[in-house]
Every structure is written in structure tokens, then in C-alpha cells.
XYZ file of C-alpha atoms in Angstrom:
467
model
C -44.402 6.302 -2.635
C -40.992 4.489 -3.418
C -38.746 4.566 -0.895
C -35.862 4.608 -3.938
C -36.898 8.498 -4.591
C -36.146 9.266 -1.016
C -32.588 7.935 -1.023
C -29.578 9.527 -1.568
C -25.931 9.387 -1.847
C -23.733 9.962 1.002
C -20.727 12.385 0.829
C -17.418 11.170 0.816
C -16.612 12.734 4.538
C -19.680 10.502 5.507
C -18.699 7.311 3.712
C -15.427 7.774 5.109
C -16.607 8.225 8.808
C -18.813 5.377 8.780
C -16.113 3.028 7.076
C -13.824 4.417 9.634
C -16.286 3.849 12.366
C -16.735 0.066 11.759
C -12.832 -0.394 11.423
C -12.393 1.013 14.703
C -15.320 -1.136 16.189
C -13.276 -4.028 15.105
C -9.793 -3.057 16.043
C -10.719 -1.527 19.509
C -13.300 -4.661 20.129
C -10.747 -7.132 18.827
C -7.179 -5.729 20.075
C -8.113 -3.935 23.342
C -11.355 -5.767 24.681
C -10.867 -8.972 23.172
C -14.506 -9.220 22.395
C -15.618 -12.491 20.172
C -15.932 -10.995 16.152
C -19.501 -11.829 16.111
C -20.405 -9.265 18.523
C -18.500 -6.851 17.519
C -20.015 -7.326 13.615
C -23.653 -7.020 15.540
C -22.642 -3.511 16.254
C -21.563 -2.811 13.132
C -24.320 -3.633 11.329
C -26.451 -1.602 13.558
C -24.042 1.531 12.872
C -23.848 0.727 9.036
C -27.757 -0.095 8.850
C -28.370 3.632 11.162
C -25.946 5.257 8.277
C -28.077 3.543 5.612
C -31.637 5.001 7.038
C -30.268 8.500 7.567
C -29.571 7.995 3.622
C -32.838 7.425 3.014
C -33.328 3.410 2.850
C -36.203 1.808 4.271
C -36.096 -0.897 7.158
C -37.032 -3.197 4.349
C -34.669 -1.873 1.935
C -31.850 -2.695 4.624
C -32.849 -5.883 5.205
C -32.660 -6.367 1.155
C -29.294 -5.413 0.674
C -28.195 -7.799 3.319
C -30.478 -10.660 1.889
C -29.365 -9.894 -1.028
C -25.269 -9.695 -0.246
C -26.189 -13.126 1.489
C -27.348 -14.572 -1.611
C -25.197 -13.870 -3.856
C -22.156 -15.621 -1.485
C -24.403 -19.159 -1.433
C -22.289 -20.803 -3.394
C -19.529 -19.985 -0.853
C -21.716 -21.046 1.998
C -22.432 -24.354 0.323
C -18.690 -25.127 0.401
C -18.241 -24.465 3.799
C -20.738 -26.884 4.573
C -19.169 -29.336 2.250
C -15.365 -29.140 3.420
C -16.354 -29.708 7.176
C -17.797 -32.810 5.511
C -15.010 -33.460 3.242
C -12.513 -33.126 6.707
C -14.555 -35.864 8.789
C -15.123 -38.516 5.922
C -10.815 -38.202 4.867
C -10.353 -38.372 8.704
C -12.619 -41.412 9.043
C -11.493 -42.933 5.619
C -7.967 -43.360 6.772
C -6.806 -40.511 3.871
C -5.491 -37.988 6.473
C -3.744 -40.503 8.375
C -1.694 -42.077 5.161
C -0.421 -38.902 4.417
C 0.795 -38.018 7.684
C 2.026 -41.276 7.893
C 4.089 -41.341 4.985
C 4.766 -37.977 5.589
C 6.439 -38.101 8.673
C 8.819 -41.170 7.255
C 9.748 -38.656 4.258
C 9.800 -35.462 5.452
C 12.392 -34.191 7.403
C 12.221 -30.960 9.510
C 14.259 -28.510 7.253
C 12.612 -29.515 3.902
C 8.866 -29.760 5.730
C 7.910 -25.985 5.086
C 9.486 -25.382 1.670
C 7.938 -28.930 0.306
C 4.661 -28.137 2.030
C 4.789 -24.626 0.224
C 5.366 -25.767 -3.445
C 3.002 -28.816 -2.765
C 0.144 -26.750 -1.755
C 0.670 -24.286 -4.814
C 1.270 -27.561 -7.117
C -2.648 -28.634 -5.732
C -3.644 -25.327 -5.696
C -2.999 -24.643 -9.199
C -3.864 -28.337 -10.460
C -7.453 -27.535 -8.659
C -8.605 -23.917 -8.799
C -9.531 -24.129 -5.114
C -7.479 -22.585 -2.205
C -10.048 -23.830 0.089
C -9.754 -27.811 -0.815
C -6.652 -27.134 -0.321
C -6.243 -26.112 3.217
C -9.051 -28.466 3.716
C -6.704 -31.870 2.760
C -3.029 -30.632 2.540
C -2.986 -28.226 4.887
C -4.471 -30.351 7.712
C -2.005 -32.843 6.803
C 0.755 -30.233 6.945
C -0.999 -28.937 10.109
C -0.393 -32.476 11.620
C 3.339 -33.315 10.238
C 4.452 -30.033 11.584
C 3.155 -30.448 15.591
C 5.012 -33.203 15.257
C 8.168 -31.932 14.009
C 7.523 -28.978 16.479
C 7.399 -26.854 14.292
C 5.178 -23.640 15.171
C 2.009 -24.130 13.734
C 1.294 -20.192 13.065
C 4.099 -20.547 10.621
C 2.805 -24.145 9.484
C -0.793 -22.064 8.509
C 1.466 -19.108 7.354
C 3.337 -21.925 4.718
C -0.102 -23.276 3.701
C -1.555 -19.935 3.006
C 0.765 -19.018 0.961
C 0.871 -22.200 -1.417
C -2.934 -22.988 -1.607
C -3.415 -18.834 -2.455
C -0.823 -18.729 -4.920
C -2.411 -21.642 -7.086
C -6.009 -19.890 -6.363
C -4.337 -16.438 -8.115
C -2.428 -18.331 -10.849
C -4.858 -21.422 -12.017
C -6.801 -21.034 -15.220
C -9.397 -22.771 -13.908
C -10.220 -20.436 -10.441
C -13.249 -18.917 -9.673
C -11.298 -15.305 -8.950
C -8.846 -15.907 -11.717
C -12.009 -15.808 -14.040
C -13.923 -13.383 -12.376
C -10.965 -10.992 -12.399
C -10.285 -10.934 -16.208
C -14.112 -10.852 -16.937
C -14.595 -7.911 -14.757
C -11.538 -5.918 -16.371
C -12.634 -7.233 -19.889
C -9.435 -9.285 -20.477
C -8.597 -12.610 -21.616
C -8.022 -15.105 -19.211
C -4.421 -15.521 -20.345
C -3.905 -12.525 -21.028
C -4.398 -11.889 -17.250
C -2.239 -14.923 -16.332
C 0.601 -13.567 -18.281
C 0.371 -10.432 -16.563
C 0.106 -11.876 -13.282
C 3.314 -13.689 -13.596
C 5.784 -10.619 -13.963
C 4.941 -10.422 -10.212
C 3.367 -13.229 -8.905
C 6.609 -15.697 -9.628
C 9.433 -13.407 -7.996
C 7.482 -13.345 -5.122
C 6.560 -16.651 -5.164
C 10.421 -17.270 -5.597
C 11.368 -14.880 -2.582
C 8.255 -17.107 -0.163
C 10.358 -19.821 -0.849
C 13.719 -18.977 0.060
C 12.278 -17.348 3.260
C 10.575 -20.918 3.947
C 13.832 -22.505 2.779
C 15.732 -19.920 5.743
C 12.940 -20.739 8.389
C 13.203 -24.488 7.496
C 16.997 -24.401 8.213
C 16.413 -23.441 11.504
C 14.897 -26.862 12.371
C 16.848 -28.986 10.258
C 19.518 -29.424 13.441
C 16.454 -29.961 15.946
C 16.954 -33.180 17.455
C 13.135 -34.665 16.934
C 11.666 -36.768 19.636
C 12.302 -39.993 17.446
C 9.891 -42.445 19.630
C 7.796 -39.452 19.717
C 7.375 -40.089 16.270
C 7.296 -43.552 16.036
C 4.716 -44.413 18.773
C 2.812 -41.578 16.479
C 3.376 -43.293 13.192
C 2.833 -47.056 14.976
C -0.776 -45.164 16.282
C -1.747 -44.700 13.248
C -0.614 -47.824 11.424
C -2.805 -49.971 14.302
C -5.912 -47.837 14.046
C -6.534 -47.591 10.379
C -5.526 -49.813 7.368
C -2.961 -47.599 5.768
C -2.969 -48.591 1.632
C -2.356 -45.359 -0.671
C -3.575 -47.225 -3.340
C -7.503 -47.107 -1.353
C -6.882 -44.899 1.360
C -6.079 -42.091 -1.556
C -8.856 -42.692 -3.570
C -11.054 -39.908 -1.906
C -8.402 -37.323 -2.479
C -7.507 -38.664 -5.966
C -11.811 -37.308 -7.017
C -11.337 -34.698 -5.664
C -8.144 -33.536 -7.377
C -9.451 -35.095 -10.696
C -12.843 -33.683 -10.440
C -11.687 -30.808 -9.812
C -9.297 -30.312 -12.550
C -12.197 -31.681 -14.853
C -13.949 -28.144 -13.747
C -16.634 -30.028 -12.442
C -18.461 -28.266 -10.169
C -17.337 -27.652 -6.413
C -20.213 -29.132 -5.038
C -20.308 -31.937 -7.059
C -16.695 -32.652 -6.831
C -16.716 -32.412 -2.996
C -19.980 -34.120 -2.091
C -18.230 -37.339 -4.492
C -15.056 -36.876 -2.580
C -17.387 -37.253 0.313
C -19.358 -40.359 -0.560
C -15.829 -42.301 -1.913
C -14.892 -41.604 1.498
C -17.643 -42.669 3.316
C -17.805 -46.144 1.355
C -14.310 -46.664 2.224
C -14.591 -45.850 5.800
C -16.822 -48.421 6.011
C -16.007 -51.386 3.600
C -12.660 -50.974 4.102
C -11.616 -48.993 7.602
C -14.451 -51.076 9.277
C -16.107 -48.108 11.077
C -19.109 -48.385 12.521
C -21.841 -47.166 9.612
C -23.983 -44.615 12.103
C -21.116 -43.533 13.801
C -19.226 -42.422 10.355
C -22.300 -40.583 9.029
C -22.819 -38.719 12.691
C -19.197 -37.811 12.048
C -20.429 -35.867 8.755
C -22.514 -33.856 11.459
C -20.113 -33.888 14.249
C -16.976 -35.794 14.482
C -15.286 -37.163 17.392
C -11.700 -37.549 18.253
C -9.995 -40.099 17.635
C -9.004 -43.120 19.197
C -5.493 -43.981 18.803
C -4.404 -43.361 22.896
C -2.202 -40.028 22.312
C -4.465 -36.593 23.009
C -2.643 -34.414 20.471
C -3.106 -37.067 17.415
C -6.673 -37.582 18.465
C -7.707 -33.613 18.586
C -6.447 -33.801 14.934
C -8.474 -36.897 13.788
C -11.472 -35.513 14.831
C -11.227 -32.251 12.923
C -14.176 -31.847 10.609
C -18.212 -32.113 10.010
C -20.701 -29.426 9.421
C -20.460 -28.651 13.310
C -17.197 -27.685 13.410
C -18.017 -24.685 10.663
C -20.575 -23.114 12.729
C -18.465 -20.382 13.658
C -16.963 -19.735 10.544
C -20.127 -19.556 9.285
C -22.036 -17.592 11.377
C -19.096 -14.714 11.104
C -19.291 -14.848 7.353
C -22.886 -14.121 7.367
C -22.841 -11.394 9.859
C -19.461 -10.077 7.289
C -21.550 -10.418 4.299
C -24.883 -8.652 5.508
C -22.273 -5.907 6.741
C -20.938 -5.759 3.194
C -24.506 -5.573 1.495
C -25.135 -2.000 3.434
C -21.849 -0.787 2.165
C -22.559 -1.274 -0.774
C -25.706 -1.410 -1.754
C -26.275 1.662 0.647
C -22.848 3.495 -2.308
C -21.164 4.041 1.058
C -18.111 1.796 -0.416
C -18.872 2.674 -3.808
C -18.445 6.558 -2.450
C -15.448 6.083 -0.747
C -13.594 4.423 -3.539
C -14.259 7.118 -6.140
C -13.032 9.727 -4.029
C -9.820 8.257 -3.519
C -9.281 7.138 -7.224
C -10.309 10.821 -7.961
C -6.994 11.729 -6.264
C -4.774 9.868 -7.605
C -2.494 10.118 -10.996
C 1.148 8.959 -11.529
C 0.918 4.927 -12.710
C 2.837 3.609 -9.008
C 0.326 5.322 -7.074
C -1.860 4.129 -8.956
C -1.355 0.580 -8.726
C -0.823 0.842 -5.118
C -3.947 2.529 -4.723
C -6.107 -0.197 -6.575
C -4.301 -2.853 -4.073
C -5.287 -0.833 -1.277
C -8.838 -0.438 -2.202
C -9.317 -4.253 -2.822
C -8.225 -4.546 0.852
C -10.878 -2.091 1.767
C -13.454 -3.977 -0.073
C -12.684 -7.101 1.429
C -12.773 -5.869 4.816
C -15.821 -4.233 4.456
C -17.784 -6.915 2.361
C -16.270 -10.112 3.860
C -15.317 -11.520 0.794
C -13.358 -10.838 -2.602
C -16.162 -11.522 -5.486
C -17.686 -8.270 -5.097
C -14.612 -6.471 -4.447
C -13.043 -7.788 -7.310
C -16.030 -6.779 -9.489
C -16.068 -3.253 -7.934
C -12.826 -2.479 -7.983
C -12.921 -3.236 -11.843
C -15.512 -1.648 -12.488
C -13.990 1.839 -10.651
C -10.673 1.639 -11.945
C -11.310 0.974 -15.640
C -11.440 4.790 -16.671
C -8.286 5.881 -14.668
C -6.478 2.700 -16.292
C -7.112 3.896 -20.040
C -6.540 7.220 -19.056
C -3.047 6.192 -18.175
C -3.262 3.933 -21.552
C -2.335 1.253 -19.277
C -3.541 -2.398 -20.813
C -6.563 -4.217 -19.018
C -4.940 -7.183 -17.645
C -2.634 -4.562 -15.577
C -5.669 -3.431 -13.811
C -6.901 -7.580 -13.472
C -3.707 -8.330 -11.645
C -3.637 -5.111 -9.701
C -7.431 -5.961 -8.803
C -6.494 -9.749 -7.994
C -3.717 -8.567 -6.008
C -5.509 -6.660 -3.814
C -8.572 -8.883 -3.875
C -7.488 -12.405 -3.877
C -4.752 -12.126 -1.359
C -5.377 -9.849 1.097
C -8.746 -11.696 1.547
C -7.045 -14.374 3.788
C -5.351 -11.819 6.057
C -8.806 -10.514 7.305
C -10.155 -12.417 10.496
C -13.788 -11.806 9.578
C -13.772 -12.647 5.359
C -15.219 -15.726 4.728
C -11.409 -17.340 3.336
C -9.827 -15.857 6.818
C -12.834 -17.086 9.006
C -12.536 -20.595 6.870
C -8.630 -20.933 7.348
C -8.763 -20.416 10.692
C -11.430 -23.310 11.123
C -9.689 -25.943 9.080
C -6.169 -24.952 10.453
C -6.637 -24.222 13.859
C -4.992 -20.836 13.727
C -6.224 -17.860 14.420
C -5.477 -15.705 11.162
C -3.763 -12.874 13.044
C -0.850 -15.689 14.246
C -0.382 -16.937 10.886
C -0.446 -13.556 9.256
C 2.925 -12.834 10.000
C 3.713 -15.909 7.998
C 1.636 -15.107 5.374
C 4.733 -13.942 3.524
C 3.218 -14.230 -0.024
C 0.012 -12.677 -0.096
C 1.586 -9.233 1.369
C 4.749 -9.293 -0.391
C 3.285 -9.376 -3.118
C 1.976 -6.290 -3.366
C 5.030 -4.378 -2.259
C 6.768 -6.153 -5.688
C 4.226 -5.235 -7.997
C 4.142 -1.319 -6.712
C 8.326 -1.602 -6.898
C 8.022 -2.548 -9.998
C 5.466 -0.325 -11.416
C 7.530 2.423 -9.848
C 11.140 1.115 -11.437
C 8.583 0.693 -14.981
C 8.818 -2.719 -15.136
C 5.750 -5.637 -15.900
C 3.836 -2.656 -16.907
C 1.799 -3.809 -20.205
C 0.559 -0.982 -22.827
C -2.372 -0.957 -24.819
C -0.388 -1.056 -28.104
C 1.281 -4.000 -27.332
C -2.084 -5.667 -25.932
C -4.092 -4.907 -29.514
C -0.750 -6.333 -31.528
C 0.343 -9.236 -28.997
């Protein structure tokens, strides 16, 4: 008999109480225990996987919908193995250490975190990729700003924001496309749309970064602090942009090119390699064990050599490990219509345009935390909302940048998605100290709900079939 004609749907007071369940597993766990997210997502999947067979699903049916959830994210999982990779070849390469080099001689204190912010956004955009991003930049940043002592949950916070505005605004990201596809929307359409509140809060990040910057530009920097740092660097590695660059310069070029992640990176990779060798003189075993598992550096001061020997596959273990756990979580959810259940009902009650739009935000940030990542949420969310949106005659690409909104942004603000799980890896900082700091990817749903509200940025159908 198949097992399919024994399952059923749950109720929405049931696919509430589980999704409530596993939230408090977390929070309790997390805030009041302390216990390490791994665990705590072991226990959840036993109490989503225990709601799943009381539905009606099969042990083997379980175990497909987290194969399957699992699957589906490998292209995701192939890029976290990749940037660890990326990280140790730039560090061995000497790319990381130009650009904190120069860095340091033209950056000063108060301009660091505004600069940082519209440089990340500038690569972020130029790239499609929030993640190669934080991988290069925001190291870099990461690595300017202990020096400058400035805190590094609000150096994380600044890169956040930049590399995740370019990820939402780019023509060429992964969740920029998936988003207008899923909504049935042209791409530009979408990016038009986006912008009525994307920019002003993009505007308001930076004059908060501008404020916070201000506050260090009369801190009196330890000046041979500095120097013996930039002197460190300049007697360990040979320090010439025009070779030292060359890794970063793929990768950016590649990427723009829309080649494909994978291929970009692993290129990035090899450039770096070749010059870390011909050129750095390192040791040939010892730079492709670094790929694995690198090793700090060796320039005499501890904090400088922690950061050189960020990076290799090793040091994503973690990160990895939680996003599987996340995603296998997300596959009962779903796959089990516990999600899918819980959704509906709350769309069901909702009907002036505000609430509307608030609503959609807030159910991205349910998807994400329940699925560990934004591709499916995005899709679902879409997919959902469509009806209630032309019931309101409200144009398409309102409900992509609603979706996207609540999707794309929040997803770094989680601990256990695989973008908050990654940041925290390549950063250093756990994503509940940089969240405060996040000011971009939570403001920014406050503006677009303020200004559906006031009736502003809303598009209508008529003008969408004549513009």
C-alpha cells in the first residue's frame, strides 16, 4: 500500500504548535542553557520528524524529505566548501594582507565603517554574491577594524549590511532572479520596485555608519601599534597590488561575467595558489594543506596571526554541519505542509494592503527560520501570496520585493540559516552580536510597511501592463 494515501494534512492549531515548539527549543536551548545549535536542531528534528509520522509519513518518507531538502541546497554546500578555500589561498597569496595594508595607510577611523559599507555594496552588486563578499572584503574589514579598535560586532554589522544590499539589488543574484521568477515578474521590473525602498534605507545605514564612525574619528590610535602591524606584514609577504590582486581581480571579473560560482571561485583559488608559490615563496605542501586546514600566521604578533590563518575547508565544518541539520529540519516542514499550513492560515486573515505587506515580510522570516535558508522560502512565499496580491490588484513585482524583503534579508539575522551560520564563520562573530548592527536588513522592512501604509512605492497592475 502507499504510504502517500495514509498521509494527511495537519490543522493549522497543529502546524502552529509544532512550529512554535521548535522556536522555543531554540530560544530556551540557545538563550537560557546556552546549549551548542547543533544539539538543540537534533531535538528538533526528532519533534518535527514525530509530528510528521503522526501525519501519516513513513520512516522512509521522513528521511526523503530531508534528503531531498539537502539536495536541493548542494549548490550552497559546494560554496561553503569553496570560500574556506578561497580564505586560505588569498591569506597565503599575500591578497588579504595588501589590502589591509593599504588599508590601514588610507583609512582613517571615522571614514572606516561608512567606506567599508558602500565598498561592500559596490562588490556586492558588481558580483551577485553576498557570500564572496564577506569572504574577501569583509575579512579585510574584519582585520582593519581590530586594529582601529573598532568593535568588531559592529565591523560584521557594517559588512552585512553592504555585501546584502548588493545580493538584493544586483541583476545578476541568485535571489534577485529567483524572486522575480517565482512572482512571475521581470527582473527589472523587480529591481525598480525594490528601489522605492531599498535606497532610503540604504541611505539611512549610511548616515547611522557615518554617526557611529564619528565616534572614533577623535580616538587617538595606537600609531606604532599600527606600524609594527603594517611593517609585519610588509616583511612577511611581497606586497605588489598589481600580483598580489590578481586572485581577487577573477573573482570579481568572473563573477560579473555570470560565470558560474564554482567555477569562478575554484579559479580564484588556483590564481592564488600559483602565486603563493611562484611569487610569495611558500612552501608548495604546506600551501595546499592550508586549502584543508590553515595555520596561523607567522608574522610575531598573536592577533595578526589568528587572522592570517582564517580559512580552508576545516574551518567550515561547523557551519556546515548546522546548515545540514537546518536544512533536513526545513524538508519536514515542508514537505510534511506543516509550513505550507501555517502560512495559509495567516494570509487567510489578513486584508488591508500594509498588513499585508508586513505580513508577507513576516512569513519570509518564518520560512527562513524554519528551512535554514531563503530559496525555498522565497519560492513559497510566492507561490502563497500571489492570489491575495491580485486580489488587492497590487502589481507582481510588489509581492517580489515584499518576498525578497523578507527572504533575502532576514536570512542573515538567523544563527542557524546557512548565510547566518556562514557569516559567522568567515567573520568571527557570532550573528546575534552583529545583529544589532545589522541596521539594513531590519530597517528595511519597517520602511517598506511605512510606506505601504502612507501609499507610497505601491505599483498597480494598470500601470505594470502600460509601463
Amino acid at each position: 500500500m502507499d504510504s502517500s494515501s495514509t498521509q494527511r494534512c495537519p490543522g493549522f492549531a497543529q502546524a502552529l504548535l509544532c512550529f512554535s515548539v521548535v522556536i522555543l527549543i531554540i530560544a530556551i536551548g540557545l538563550f537560557v542553557l546556552t546549549v551548542d545549535l547543533h544539539s538543540l536542531m537534533f531535538f528538533c528534528l526528532l519533534w518535527a520528524g514525530a509530528n510528521a509520522r503522526w501525519l501519516g509519513f513513513s520512516y522512509l518518507d521522513i528521511r526523503a524529505l530531508m534528503s531531498s531538502a539537502i539536495s536541493r541546497a548542494l549548490p550552497a554546500i559546494y560554496i561553503f566548501i569553496l570560500i574556506g578555500m578561497v580564505i586560505a589561498s588569498f591569506m597565503h597569496s599575500g591578497t588579504i594582507a595588501t589590502l589591509i595594508y593599504f588599508g590601514l595607510d588610507w583609512l582613517s577611523p571615522g571614514l572606516f565603517l561608512p567606506i567599508g559599507l558602500v565598498l561592500c555594496a559596490l562588490m556586492s552588486l558588481a558580483t551577485g554574491t553576498s557570500w564572496g563578499t564577506v569572504g574577501t572584503l569583509g575579512v579585510v574589514f574584519i582585520g582593519i577594524g581590530a586594529v582601529m579598535q573598532v568593535p568588531l560586532p559592529i565591523v560584521a554589522g557594517m559588512v552585512v549590511c553592504g555585501a546584502t544590499f548588493g545580493d538584493k539589488m544586483s541583476p545578476i543574484s541568485d535571489t534577485t532572479n529567483l524572486a522575480a521568477m517565482s512572482a512571475e515578474t521581470s527582473l527589472y521590473r523587480h529591481i525598480y520596485s525594490m528601489m522605492f525602498t531599498t535606497i532610503p534605507t540604504f541611505g539611512l545605514t549610511l548616515v547611522i555608519f557615518i554617526g557611529i564612525g564619528s565616534a572614533y574619528s577623535d580616538s587617538s590610535l595606537a600609531t606604532d601599534e599600527i606600524d609594527s602591524i603594517r611593517q609585519a606584514l610588509f616583511s612577511t609577504y611581497q606586497l605588489s597590488p598589481f600580483i598580489t590582486l590578481i586572485p581577487i581581480l577573477v573573482l570579481a571579473v568572473l563573477s560579473m561575467r555570470r560565470v558560474a560560482p564554482e567555477i569562478t571561485m575554484s579559479a580564484s583559488v588556483v590564481v592564488a595558489v600559483l602565486i603563493a608559490i611562484a611569487y610569495q615563496g611558500q612552501d608548495f605542501v604546506a600551501t595546499l594543506n592550508a586549502l584543508w586546514q590553515n595555520t596561523p600566521g607567522s608574522t610575531g604578533i598573536t592577533d595578526l596571526d589568528e587572522l592570517l590563518g582564517r580559512g580552508g575547508i576545516y574551518s567550515m565544518s561547523w557551519t556546515l554541519l548546522l546548515a545540514l541539520m537546518a536544512l533536513a529540519l526545513g524538508g519536514i516542514l515542508h514537505g510534511a505542509n506543516i509550513l505550507n499550513t501555517l502560512l495559509s492560515g495567516i494570509i487567510a486573515r489578513v486584508e488591508h494592503v500594509a498588513a499585508l505587506i508586513a505580513t508577507t515580510i513576516c512569513t519570509g522570516l518564518i520560512g527562513n527560520m524554519a528551512m535554514g535558508e531563503a530559496y525555498i522560502s522565497i519560492i513559497l512565499n510566492c507561490q502563497l501570496f500571489r492570489a491575495k496580491y491580485e486580489q488587492h490588484h497590487l502589481d507582481r513585482a510588489l509581492l517580489s520585493r515584499s518576498v525578497e524583503e523578507g527572504s533575502t534579508l532576514t536570512t542573515a539575522l538567523i544563527p542557524w540559516t546557512t548565510a547566518g551560520a556562514f557569516y559567522t564563520a568567515t567573520l568571527g562573530v557570532p550573528v546575534l552580536d552583529y545583529l544589532p548592527y545589522a541596521f539594513f536588513n531590519y530597517l528595511n522592512a519597517f520602511v517598506s510597511v511605512a510606506m505601504a501604509a502612507l501609499g507610497r512605492g505601491l505599483l498597480s497592475r494598470l500601470k505594470d501592463s502600460t509601463g
